[in-house]
Amino acid sequence: MLEPLYTAAEMKAAEEGHNVEELMQRAGAAVAGEVLERFPDGRSFAAVCGEGANGGDGRIAAELLRSAGWEERSLGEADVVVDALFGTGFRPPPRDEAAAQIRAMNEAGRPIVAVDIASGVDASTGEVPGDAVDATVTVTFHGRKVGHEVAPGRFRAGEVVVADIGLVHRPTEHARVTPEIVRLVPRRNPGDTKYTAGSVLVVGGSPGMTGAVCLTAEAAFRADAGYVTVAAPSESLPVIETRLLEAVKRPLNEVWEAVDRAGGLAIGPGLGRDRKELVRRLLEETDLPAVVDADGLHELEPFDREAPTVLTPHSGELGRLLGEESSWVDAHRLEALRRAVERFGCVVVLKGAGTLVGAPGEGGLVAGGTSPLATAGTGDVLTGVVASFLAKGMEPRLAAAAAVRVHTDAVTASGRRSGLMASDLLEALPRVLDA
């Protein structure tokens, strides 16, 4: 359910006590083997090797390719480029000469096989503050690195192939969530009622934004909640009534009565940015598990709350909460996540490609996220899934991680890659949960 993601220091610790030359031979052989298998029509290669162990891996791979009858050529003439300039111990940005080598590899227009990690990517954070190789495939050793999964480094890795070089797996600070996490989502018991199966109260839906609250409510149902109530401004209720059949609707001024029957809160979808006081009161005056998204995050201040809480910002929203530009968040996603968790003292989901989940005292989880989800309304669907899982009693970090994974896998289950709409995910959610 959680696949280890290694930092440079964790990999160094895993290698301690092992014969370095033997590890390099295994690593080089894995790279050469991948090149030969992946490019059966290739006959020539260019290897760009640095001074460290990563360069040693590359030189061994080059020797094995020559033994297989391949010719070593210049970058512009080779069928395949082997990038062994920097490894996991690299601390970016690259110096001028190395940066020029990286640019030359990218500009050669040939497939690039990166050794362990694309040169220029920080293996421990995924940050790319300078030039970095755009790999076609990365052959990494022992386990995936943080920089393979956390953006922007994940965009430079290409396909990641993990080669076993004989090391023992150890606990790591960060991890990648696998589809098996869906097994942790509570299933209905024979004695469950619609309330004990998960009762969700969705608060939002101002005029012009009723679609958001409808998507959240429907997603909560499709994520197996048994009862969903929507509290929205009175003027929005006629529109919501025509869209939502199964959910109970109440005017926003009756939200406190609706709280009594809820097992979890979803605060913010289409709520409007003039309801900060209501958001604060719902967080501080209820003890229900809560997920806060969209307008609920607007100018949110740290709150006094012991109940399970999940915030689900995208980079722009998180940037505003931290006093940073969204571009800074995109460039330093793990650091931004850490700061947000520290500031609010709760679970934070940083949405985007390689969606991250953080919690107090825990490392980051890379839980999912894929480019088709970059469309309006998909965040509202995720909010409903998180709310359903919280209402079922899941621990908030795992509820958030499982929700992101299910949300991501629903893209595949929907059968769509292009033209995906948020509503396409709704029918797909039960298929993922039932798989």
Tab-separated table of C-alpha atoms in Angstrom:
chain	number	residue	atom	x	y	z
A	1	MET	CA	0.000	0.000	0.000
A	2	LEU	CA	2.951	2.308	0.662
A	3	GLU	CA	6.012	1.878	-1.571
A	4	PRO	CA	9.219	3.363	-0.111
A	5	LEU	CA	10.665	6.477	-1.749
A	6	TYR	CA	14.335	6.992	-0.974
A	7	THR	CA	16.271	10.155	-0.324
A	8	ALA	CA	19.983	10.356	-1.085
A	9	ALA	CA	20.823	9.852	2.598
A	10	GLU	CA	18.528	6.834	2.864
A	11	MET	CA	20.135	5.237	-0.177
A	12	LYS	CA	23.584	5.848	1.255
A	13	ALA	CA	22.515	4.124	4.470
A	14	ALA	CA	21.078	1.178	2.513
A	15	GLU	CA	24.410	0.718	0.710
A	16	GLU	CA	26.534	0.716	3.865
A	17	GLY	CA	28.398	-2.511	4.451
A	18	HIS	CA	28.124	-3.619	0.809
A	19	ASN	CA	30.945	-3.973	-1.690
A	20	VAL	CA	30.765	-0.816	-3.811
A	21	GLU	CA	32.359	-2.428	-6.854
A	22	GLU	CA	29.818	-5.252	-6.828
A	23	LEU	CA	26.935	-2.775	-6.538
A	24	MET	CA	28.313	-0.783	-9.465
A	25	GLN	CA	28.661	-3.914	-11.606
A	26	ARG	CA	25.042	-4.849	-10.929
A	27	ALA	CA	23.863	-1.303	-11.593
A	28	GLY	CA	25.814	-0.981	-14.842
A	29	ALA	CA	24.546	-4.364	-16.005
A	30	ALA	CA	20.965	-3.311	-15.283
A	31	VAL	CA	21.375	-0.159	-17.368
A	32	ALA	CA	22.984	-1.989	-20.295
A	33	GLY	CA	20.324	-4.678	-20.159
A	34	GLU	CA	17.539	-2.106	-20.288
A	35	VAL	CA	19.131	-0.350	-23.259
A	36	LEU	CA	19.516	-3.618	-25.190
A	37	GLU	CA	15.969	-4.751	-24.435
A	38	ARG	CA	14.254	-1.411	-24.995
A	39	PHE	CA	16.127	-0.467	-28.180
A	40	PRO	CA	16.641	-3.758	-30.078
A	41	ASP	CA	17.307	-1.945	-33.356
A	42	GLY	CA	19.946	0.338	-31.857
A	43	ARG	CA	23.599	-0.061	-32.772
A	44	SER	CA	25.312	2.976	-31.250
A	45	PHE	CA	25.311	4.939	-28.002
A	46	ALA	CA	26.810	7.989	-26.355
A	47	ALA	CA	27.578	7.916	-22.639
A	48	VAL	CA	27.977	11.116	-20.595
A	49	CYS	CA	29.657	10.036	-17.365
A	50	GLY	CA	30.545	12.067	-14.310
A	51	GLU	CA	33.294	11.516	-11.778
A	52	GLY	CA	31.327	9.784	-9.018
A	53	ALA	CA	29.734	6.384	-8.536
A	54	ASN	CA	26.975	7.271	-10.987
A	55	GLY	CA	29.628	7.866	-13.639
A	56	GLY	CA	31.142	4.503	-12.718
A	57	ASP	CA	27.764	2.837	-13.291
A	58	GLY	CA	27.601	4.515	-16.687
A	59	ARG	CA	31.109	3.424	-17.672
A	60	ILE	CA	30.310	-0.184	-16.797
A	61	ALA	CA	27.114	0.036	-18.856
A	62	ALA	CA	29.131	1.462	-21.763
A	63	GLU	CA	31.642	-1.376	-21.567
A	64	LEU	CA	28.836	-3.945	-21.651
A	65	LEU	CA	27.197	-2.234	-24.622
A	66	ARG	CA	30.490	-2.321	-26.518
A	67	SER	CA	30.800	-6.019	-25.682
A	68	ALA	CA	27.340	-6.489	-27.186
A	69	GLY	CA	28.570	-4.983	-30.470
A	70	TRP	CA	27.349	-1.412	-30.042
A	71	GLU	CA	29.550	1.478	-31.163
A	72	GLU	CA	30.209	4.527	-29.005
A	73	ARG	CA	29.551	7.763	-30.864
A	74	SER	CA	28.964	11.447	-30.364
A	75	LEU	CA	25.671	12.734	-28.991
A	76	GLY	CA	24.369	13.816	-32.366
A	77	GLU	CA	25.116	10.496	-34.054
A	78	ALA	CA	24.195	7.942	-31.374
A	79	ASP	CA	20.978	5.916	-31.364
A	80	VAL	CA	20.730	6.150	-27.551
A	81	VAL	CA	22.229	8.486	-24.948
A	82	VAL	CA	23.203	7.198	-21.500
A	83	ASP	CA	23.024	9.935	-18.862
A	84	ALA	CA	25.432	9.089	-16.028
A	85	LEU	CA	26.529	12.620	-15.234
A	86	PHE	CA	25.072	12.968	-11.737
A	87	GLY	CA	23.507	10.503	-9.311
A	88	THR	CA	21.426	10.696	-6.156
A	89	GLY	CA	24.133	12.539	-4.241
A	90	PHE	CA	23.980	15.537	-6.589
A	91	ARG	CA	23.094	18.892	-5.004
A	92	PRO	CA	21.659	21.242	-7.655
A	93	PRO	CA	22.005	23.502	-9.494
A	94	PRO	CA	24.682	22.148	-11.873
A	95	ARG	CA	27.733	24.287	-12.606
A	96	ASP	CA	28.170	25.868	-16.016
A	97	GLU	CA	30.139	23.045	-17.661
A	98	ALA	CA	27.733	20.379	-16.400
A	99	ALA	CA	24.736	22.488	-17.380
A	100	ALA	CA	26.135	22.699	-20.913
A	101	GLN	CA	26.476	18.901	-21.015
A	102	ILE	CA	22.875	18.503	-19.870
A	103	ARG	CA	21.640	20.896	-22.551
A	104	ALA	CA	23.669	19.029	-25.164
A	105	MET	CA	22.041	15.735	-24.201
A	106	ASN	CA	18.570	17.239	-24.422
A	107	GLU	CA	19.300	18.966	-27.720
A	108	ALA	CA	20.676	15.809	-29.339
A	109	GLY	CA	17.135	14.650	-29.970
A	110	ARG	CA	17.915	11.040	-29.057
A	111	PRO	CA	16.284	8.762	-26.454
A	112	ILE	CA	17.990	9.281	-23.103
A	113	VAL	CA	18.412	6.516	-20.539
A	114	ALA	CA	19.169	8.096	-17.163
A	115	VAL	CA	21.268	6.166	-14.663
A	116	ASP	CA	19.460	6.228	-11.292
A	117	ILE	CA	18.006	9.724	-11.749
A	118	ALA	CA	17.948	12.349	-14.473
A	119	SER	CA	20.970	14.608	-14.024
A	120	GLY	CA	20.014	17.977	-12.560
A	121	VAL	CA	17.149	16.642	-10.417
A	122	ASP	CA	17.485	16.664	-6.627
A	123	ALA	CA	16.815	13.020	-5.713
A	124	SER	CA	15.704	13.924	-2.178
A	125	THR	CA	13.151	16.626	-3.006
A	126	GLY	CA	12.292	16.516	-6.701
A	127	GLU	CA	13.424	20.128	-7.067
A	128	VAL	CA	14.980	21.264	-10.354
A	129	PRO	CA	16.543	24.700	-9.848
A	130	GLY	CA	18.634	24.606	-13.027
A	131	ASP	CA	19.163	22.573	-16.181
A	132	ALA	CA	18.052	18.945	-16.002
A	133	VAL	CA	17.986	15.998	-18.370
A	134	ASP	CA	14.664	15.059	-19.989
A	135	ALA	CA	14.967	11.287	-19.713
A	136	THR	CA	13.035	8.830	-21.838
A	137	VAL	CA	13.520	6.148	-19.214
A	138	THR	CA	15.283	6.081	-15.863
A	139	VAL	CA	16.881	2.894	-14.563
A	140	THR	CA	17.034	3.306	-10.811
A	141	PHE	CA	18.454	0.940	-8.229
A	142	HIS	CA	16.870	-0.718	-5.199
A	143	GLY	CA	13.834	1.577	-5.082
A	144	ARG	CA	12.264	4.725	-6.460
A	145	LYS	CA	13.666	8.013	-5.255
A	146	VAL	CA	11.666	10.981	-4.029
A	147	GLY	CA	12.847	12.933	-7.078
A	148	HIS	CA	11.218	10.404	-9.427
A	149	GLU	CA	7.758	11.054	-7.987
A	150	VAL	CA	7.663	14.622	-6.677
A	151	ALA	CA	7.264	17.380	-9.246
A	152	PRO	CA	8.996	18.971	-11.021
A	153	GLY	CA	11.529	16.105	-10.960
A	154	ARG	CA	8.848	13.580	-11.924
A	155	PHE	CA	8.473	15.360	-15.263
A	156	ARG	CA	12.158	14.621	-16.086
A	157	ALA	CA	12.191	10.921	-15.205
A	158	GLY	CA	10.322	9.402	-18.136
A	159	GLU	CA	9.392	5.798	-17.409
A	160	VAL	CA	11.013	4.574	-14.197
A	161	VAL	CA	12.419	1.023	-14.080
A	162	VAL	CA	13.561	-0.285	-10.698
A	163	ALA	CA	16.481	-2.740	-10.754
A	164	ASP	CA	17.275	-4.996	-7.811
A	165	ILE	CA	20.967	-4.758	-6.903
A	166	GLY	CA	20.835	-6.880	-3.755
A	167	LEU	CA	20.063	-4.349	-1.028
A	168	VAL	CA	17.651	-4.759	1.885
A	169	HIS	CA	14.656	-2.426	2.087
A	170	ARG	CA	14.506	-0.161	5.116
A	171	PRO	CA	11.885	2.295	6.382
A	172	THR	CA	11.869	5.623	4.542
A	173	GLU	CA	10.472	9.010	5.445
A	174	HIS	CA	8.417	9.341	2.263
A	175	ALA	CA	6.358	6.819	0.327
A	176	ARG	CA	4.299	6.305	-2.804
A	177	VAL	CA	0.689	5.204	-2.383
A	178	THR	CA	-0.246	2.143	-4.427
A	179	PRO	CA	-3.759	1.142	-5.575
A	180	GLU	CA	-3.925	-1.508	-2.841
A	181	ILE	CA	-4.730	1.216	-0.305
A	182	VAL	CA	-8.367	0.945	-1.385
A	183	ARG	CA	-8.522	-2.194	0.780
A	184	LEU	CA	-8.388	0.038	3.855
A	185	VAL	CA	-11.636	1.818	2.999
A	186	PRO	CA	-14.316	0.464	5.391
A	187	ARG	CA	-16.941	-1.678	3.723
A	188	ARG	CA	-20.555	-1.710	4.880
A	189	ASN	CA	-21.457	-4.183	7.583
A	190	PRO	CA	-24.727	-6.118	7.460
A	191	GLY	CA	-26.054	-4.055	10.344
A	192	ASP	CA	-25.170	-0.637	8.945
A	193	THR	CA	-27.797	2.029	8.452
A	194	LYS	CA	-27.558	4.934	6.029
A	195	TYR	CA	-26.107	7.006	8.866
A	196	THR	CA	-23.531	4.533	10.140
A	197	ALA	CA	-22.385	3.831	6.554
A	198	GLY	CA	-21.168	7.440	6.456
A	199	SER	CA	-23.202	10.626	6.827
A	200	VAL	CA	-21.735	13.678	5.090
A	201	LEU	CA	-22.728	17.335	5.337
A	202	VAL	CA	-21.563	19.476	2.410
A	203	VAL	CA	-21.485	23.228	3.018
A	204	GLY	CA	-21.256	25.472	-0.045
A	205	GLY	CA	-23.138	26.175	-3.259
A	206	SER	CA	-23.494	29.936	-3.567
A	207	PRO	CA	-25.371	31.241	-6.652
A	208	GLY	CA	-23.355	30.644	-9.798
A	209	MET	CA	-21.320	27.909	-8.076
A	210	THR	CA	-23.964	25.282	-7.365
A	211	GLY	CA	-22.199	22.779	-9.600
A	212	ALA	CA	-19.353	22.490	-7.100
A	213	VAL	CA	-21.545	21.445	-4.209
A	214	CYS	CA	-23.484	19.032	-6.436
A	215	LEU	CA	-20.293	17.310	-7.576
A	216	THR	CA	-19.077	16.988	-3.989
A	217	ALA	CA	-22.371	15.559	-2.787
A	218	GLU	CA	-22.610	13.039	-5.631
A	219	ALA	CA	-18.983	12.021	-5.138
A	220	ALA	CA	-19.654	11.358	-1.454
A	221	PHE	CA	-22.516	9.048	-2.419
A	222	ARG	CA	-20.413	7.306	-5.074
A	223	ALA	CA	-17.651	6.845	-2.488
A	224	ASP	CA	-20.219	4.832	-0.544
A	225	ALA	CA	-21.560	7.362	1.963
A	226	GLY	CA	-25.049	6.388	3.051
A	227	TYR	CA	-26.481	9.843	3.704
A	228	VAL	CA	-25.565	13.247	2.289
A	229	THR	CA	-26.959	16.653	3.209
A	230	VAL	CA	-26.243	19.881	1.366
A	231	ALA	CA	-26.427	23.195	3.223
A	232	ALA	CA	-26.501	26.078	0.730
A	233	PRO	CA	-27.846	29.626	0.482
A	234	SER	CA	-31.628	29.646	0.079
A	235	GLU	CA	-31.461	31.248	-3.350
A	236	SER	CA	-29.360	28.315	-4.607
A	237	LEU	CA	-31.619	25.534	-3.394
A	238	PRO	CA	-34.032	25.488	-6.382
A	239	VAL	CA	-31.084	24.894	-8.734
A	240	ILE	CA	-29.575	22.244	-6.458
A	241	GLU	CA	-32.966	20.510	-6.171
A	242	THR	CA	-33.057	19.979	-9.932
A	243	ARG	CA	-29.570	18.439	-9.965
A	244	LEU	CA	-29.436	16.350	-6.810
A	245	LEU	CA	-32.087	13.713	-6.223
A	246	GLU	CA	-30.735	11.692	-3.321
A	247	ALA	CA	-29.219	14.399	-1.109
A	248	VAL	CA	-31.179	16.268	1.561
A	249	LYS	CA	-31.119	20.052	1.055
A	250	ARG	CA	-31.198	22.654	3.785
A	251	PRO	CA	-30.745	26.447	3.737
A	252	LEU	CA	-27.405	27.628	5.002
A	253	ASN	CA	-28.968	29.243	8.069
A	254	GLU	CA	-29.956	25.740	9.238
A	255	VAL	CA	-26.450	24.335	8.978
A	256	TRP	CA	-26.112	23.890	12.722
A	257	GLU	CA	-29.199	21.688	12.856
A	258	ALA	CA	-27.761	19.628	9.990
A	259	VAL	CA	-24.487	19.151	11.880
A	260	ASP	CA	-26.238	16.995	14.466
A	261	ARG	CA	-26.814	14.098	12.045
A	262	ALA	CA	-23.517	14.351	10.175
A	263	GLY	CA	-20.498	12.114	10.572
A	264	GLY	CA	-18.211	14.266	8.446
A	265	LEU	CA	-18.056	17.760	6.966
A	266	ALA	CA	-17.079	18.979	3.504
A	267	ILE	CA	-16.632	22.737	3.747
A	268	GLY	CA	-16.057	25.115	0.869
A	269	PRO	CA	-17.206	23.871	-2.575
A	270	GLY	CA	-18.737	26.955	-4.181
A	271	LEU	CA	-19.232	28.532	-0.768
A	272	GLY	CA	-18.113	32.019	-1.735
A	273	ARG	CA	-15.284	33.999	-0.194
A	274	ASP	CA	-17.436	36.061	2.161
A	275	ARG	CA	-18.126	33.257	4.632
A	276	LYS	CA	-14.809	33.073	6.496
A	277	GLU	CA	-16.511	33.373	9.871
A	278	LEU	CA	-18.803	30.426	9.119
A	279	VAL	CA	-15.797	28.312	8.107
A	280	ARG	CA	-13.997	29.213	11.322
A	281	ARG	CA	-17.026	28.398	13.471
A	282	LEU	CA	-17.628	25.059	11.761
A	283	LEU	CA	-14.028	24.101	12.382
A	284	GLU	CA	-13.774	25.344	15.966
A	285	GLU	CA	-17.296	24.633	17.245
A	286	THR	CA	-17.806	21.099	15.915
A	287	ASP	CA	-15.946	17.899	16.618
A	288	LEU	CA	-16.759	16.241	13.300
A	289	PRO	CA	-14.030	15.105	10.895
A	290	ALA	CA	-13.789	17.781	8.216
A	291	VAL	CA	-12.290	18.395	4.795
A	292	VAL	CA	-11.824	22.014	3.714
A	293	ASP	CA	-11.464	22.943	0.061
A	294	ALA	CA	-11.897	25.787	-2.438
A	295	ASP	CA	-13.555	28.874	-0.908
A	296	GLY	CA	-13.251	27.352	2.541
A	297	LEU	CA	-9.489	27.867	2.239
A	298	HIS	CA	-9.764	31.571	1.399
A	299	GLU	CA	-7.721	33.543	3.947
A	300	LEU	CA	-7.905	30.582	6.310
A	301	GLU	CA	-6.022	31.150	9.545
A	302	PRO	CA	-4.710	28.487	11.924
A	303	PHE	CA	-7.594	27.126	13.974
A	304	ASP	CA	-8.100	25.525	17.373
A	305	ARG	CA	-9.314	22.031	16.579
A	306	GLU	CA	-8.694	18.481	17.762
A	307	ALA	CA	-11.025	16.631	15.380
A	308	PRO	CA	-9.554	15.069	12.203
A	309	THR	CA	-9.077	17.766	9.569
A	310	VAL	CA	-7.907	17.691	5.952
A	311	LEU	CA	-7.090	20.714	3.787
A	312	THR	CA	-6.988	20.166	0.006
A	313	PRO	CA	-5.380	23.190	-1.711
A	314	HIS	CA	-3.867	23.409	-5.158
A	315	SER	CA	-0.591	25.299	-5.521
A	316	GLY	CA	-2.250	28.698	-5.941
A	317	GLU	CA	-4.369	28.291	-2.830
A	318	LEU	CA	-1.472	26.952	-0.799
A	319	GLY	CA	0.754	29.775	-1.998
A	320	ARG	CA	-1.729	32.320	-0.687
A	321	LEU	CA	-1.956	30.517	2.657
A	322	LEU	CA	1.845	30.551	2.985
A	323	GLY	CA	2.441	34.041	1.581
A	324	GLU	CA	4.247	32.633	-1.468
A	325	GLU	CA	3.684	32.674	-5.223
A	326	SER	CA	2.188	29.552	-6.766
A	327	SER	CA	5.366	29.205	-8.827
A	328	TRP	CA	7.369	28.849	-5.595
A	329	VAL	CA	5.027	26.098	-4.409
A	330	ASP	CA	5.343	24.292	-7.754
A	331	ALA	CA	9.143	24.427	-7.503
A	332	HIS	CA	9.331	23.357	-3.816
A	333	ARG	CA	6.376	21.042	-3.313
A	334	LEU	CA	7.712	18.999	-0.402
A	335	GLU	CA	8.871	22.097	1.448
A	336	ALA	CA	5.535	23.832	0.827
A	337	LEU	CA	3.702	20.777	2.143
A	338	ARG	CA	5.870	20.675	5.254
A	339	ARG	CA	5.257	24.348	5.981
A	340	ALA	CA	1.497	23.972	5.523
A	341	VAL	CA	1.305	20.978	7.857
A	342	GLU	CA	3.336	22.850	10.431
A	343	ARG	CA	1.189	25.990	10.119
A	344	PHE	CA	-2.208	24.316	10.396
A	345	GLY	CA	-1.372	21.212	12.406
A	346	CYS	CA	-3.497	18.898	10.288
A	347	VAL	CA	-3.424	16.745	7.169
A	348	VAL	CA	-2.730	18.711	3.986
A	349	VAL	CA	-3.291	17.464	0.449
A	350	LEU	CA	-1.300	19.436	-2.118
A	351	LYS	CA	-3.100	18.701	-5.360
A	352	GLY	CA	-1.484	18.478	-8.781
A	353	ALA	CA	0.559	15.999	-10.783
A	354	GLY	CA	1.992	13.808	-8.071
A	355	THR	CA	-0.525	14.930	-5.429
A	356	LEU	CA	1.129	14.990	-2.005
A	357	VAL	CA	-0.341	14.159	1.394
A	358	GLY	CA	1.323	15.387	4.561
A	359	ALA	CA	0.458	15.018	8.245
A	360	PRO	CA	1.999	16.160	11.533
A	361	GLY	CA	4.951	13.989	12.447
A	362	GLU	CA	4.818	12.040	9.176
A	363	GLY	CA	6.711	12.119	5.885
A	364	GLY	CA	5.079	12.995	2.600
A	365	LEU	CA	3.002	10.552	0.594
A	366	VAL	CA	2.818	10.751	-3.188
A	367	ALA	CA	-0.758	9.601	-3.590
A	368	GLY	CA	-1.687	10.120	-7.245
A	369	GLY	CA	-2.716	12.874	-9.602
A	370	THR	CA	-2.667	12.759	-13.382
A	371	SER	CA	-2.976	15.353	-16.136
A	372	PRO	CA	-6.598	14.546	-17.164
A	373	LEU	CA	-7.636	15.682	-13.674
A	374	ALA	CA	-6.510	19.218	-14.519
A	375	THR	CA	-10.048	20.324	-15.342
A	376	ALA	CA	-12.752	22.232	-13.516
A	377	GLY	CA	-14.667	20.377	-10.844
A	378	THR	CA	-12.366	17.431	-10.248
A	379	GLY	CA	-11.244	18.962	-6.962
A	380	ASP	CA	-14.881	19.059	-5.823
A	381	VAL	CA	-15.151	15.334	-6.581
A	382	LEU	CA	-12.029	14.656	-4.505
A	383	THR	CA	-13.524	16.627	-1.603
A	384	GLY	CA	-16.590	14.398	-1.626
A	385	VAL	CA	-14.488	11.235	-1.593
A	386	VAL	CA	-12.362	12.492	1.307
A	387	ALA	CA	-15.503	13.472	3.225
A	388	SER	CA	-17.042	10.031	2.710
A	389	PHE	CA	-13.928	8.237	3.928
A	390	LEU	CA	-13.659	10.524	6.969
A	391	ALA	CA	-17.324	9.947	7.794
A	392	LYS	CA	-16.640	6.204	7.706
A	393	GLY	CA	-14.081	6.681	10.464
A	394	MET	CA	-10.817	6.428	8.544
A	395	GLU	CA	-7.729	8.009	10.070
A	396	PRO	CA	-7.337	11.353	8.247
A	397	ARG	CA	-3.930	10.771	6.632
A	398	LEU	CA	-4.993	7.419	5.216
A	399	ALA	CA	-8.446	8.755	4.299
A	400	ALA	CA	-6.827	11.519	2.275
A	401	ALA	CA	-4.265	9.204	0.665
A	402	ALA	CA	-6.895	6.596	-0.217
A	403	ALA	CA	-9.197	9.279	-1.615
A	404	VAL	CA	-6.466	10.679	-3.872
A	405	ARG	CA	-5.586	7.200	-5.097
A	406	VAL	CA	-9.227	6.309	-5.821
A	407	HIS	CA	-9.754	9.704	-7.483
A	408	THR	CA	-6.731	9.123	-9.726
A	409	ASP	CA	-7.646	5.550	-10.610
A	410	ALA	CA	-11.158	6.706	-11.522
A	411	VAL	CA	-9.618	8.401	-14.568
A	412	THR	CA	-8.583	5.023	-15.949
A	413	ALA	CA	-11.867	3.436	-14.911
A	414	SER	CA	-13.790	6.192	-16.735
A	415	GLY	CA	-12.257	5.097	-20.044
A	416	ARG	CA	-11.360	8.690	-20.901
A	417	ARG	CA	-8.037	10.446	-21.277
A	418	SER	CA	-9.011	13.374	-23.472
A	419	GLY	CA	-12.071	15.477	-22.818
A	420	LEU	CA	-12.522	14.191	-19.270
A	421	MET	CA	-15.148	16.089	-17.268
A	422	ALA	CA	-15.448	15.977	-13.499
A	423	SER	CA	-18.826	14.288	-13.745
A	424	ASP	CA	-17.219	11.413	-15.705
A	425	LEU	CA	-15.453	10.419	-12.502
A	426	LEU	CA	-18.670	9.916	-10.546
A	427	GLU	CA	-19.754	6.721	-12.287
A	428	ALA	CA	-16.180	5.427	-12.204
A	429	LEU	CA	-15.661	5.762	-8.440
A	430	PRO	CA	-17.657	2.620	-7.476
A	431	ARG	CA	-15.759	0.600	-10.079
A	432	VAL	CA	-12.477	1.535	-8.432
A	433	LEU	CA	-13.808	0.754	-4.944
A	434	ASP	CA	-15.187	-2.603	-6.103
A	435	ALA	CA	-12.025	-3.665	-7.958
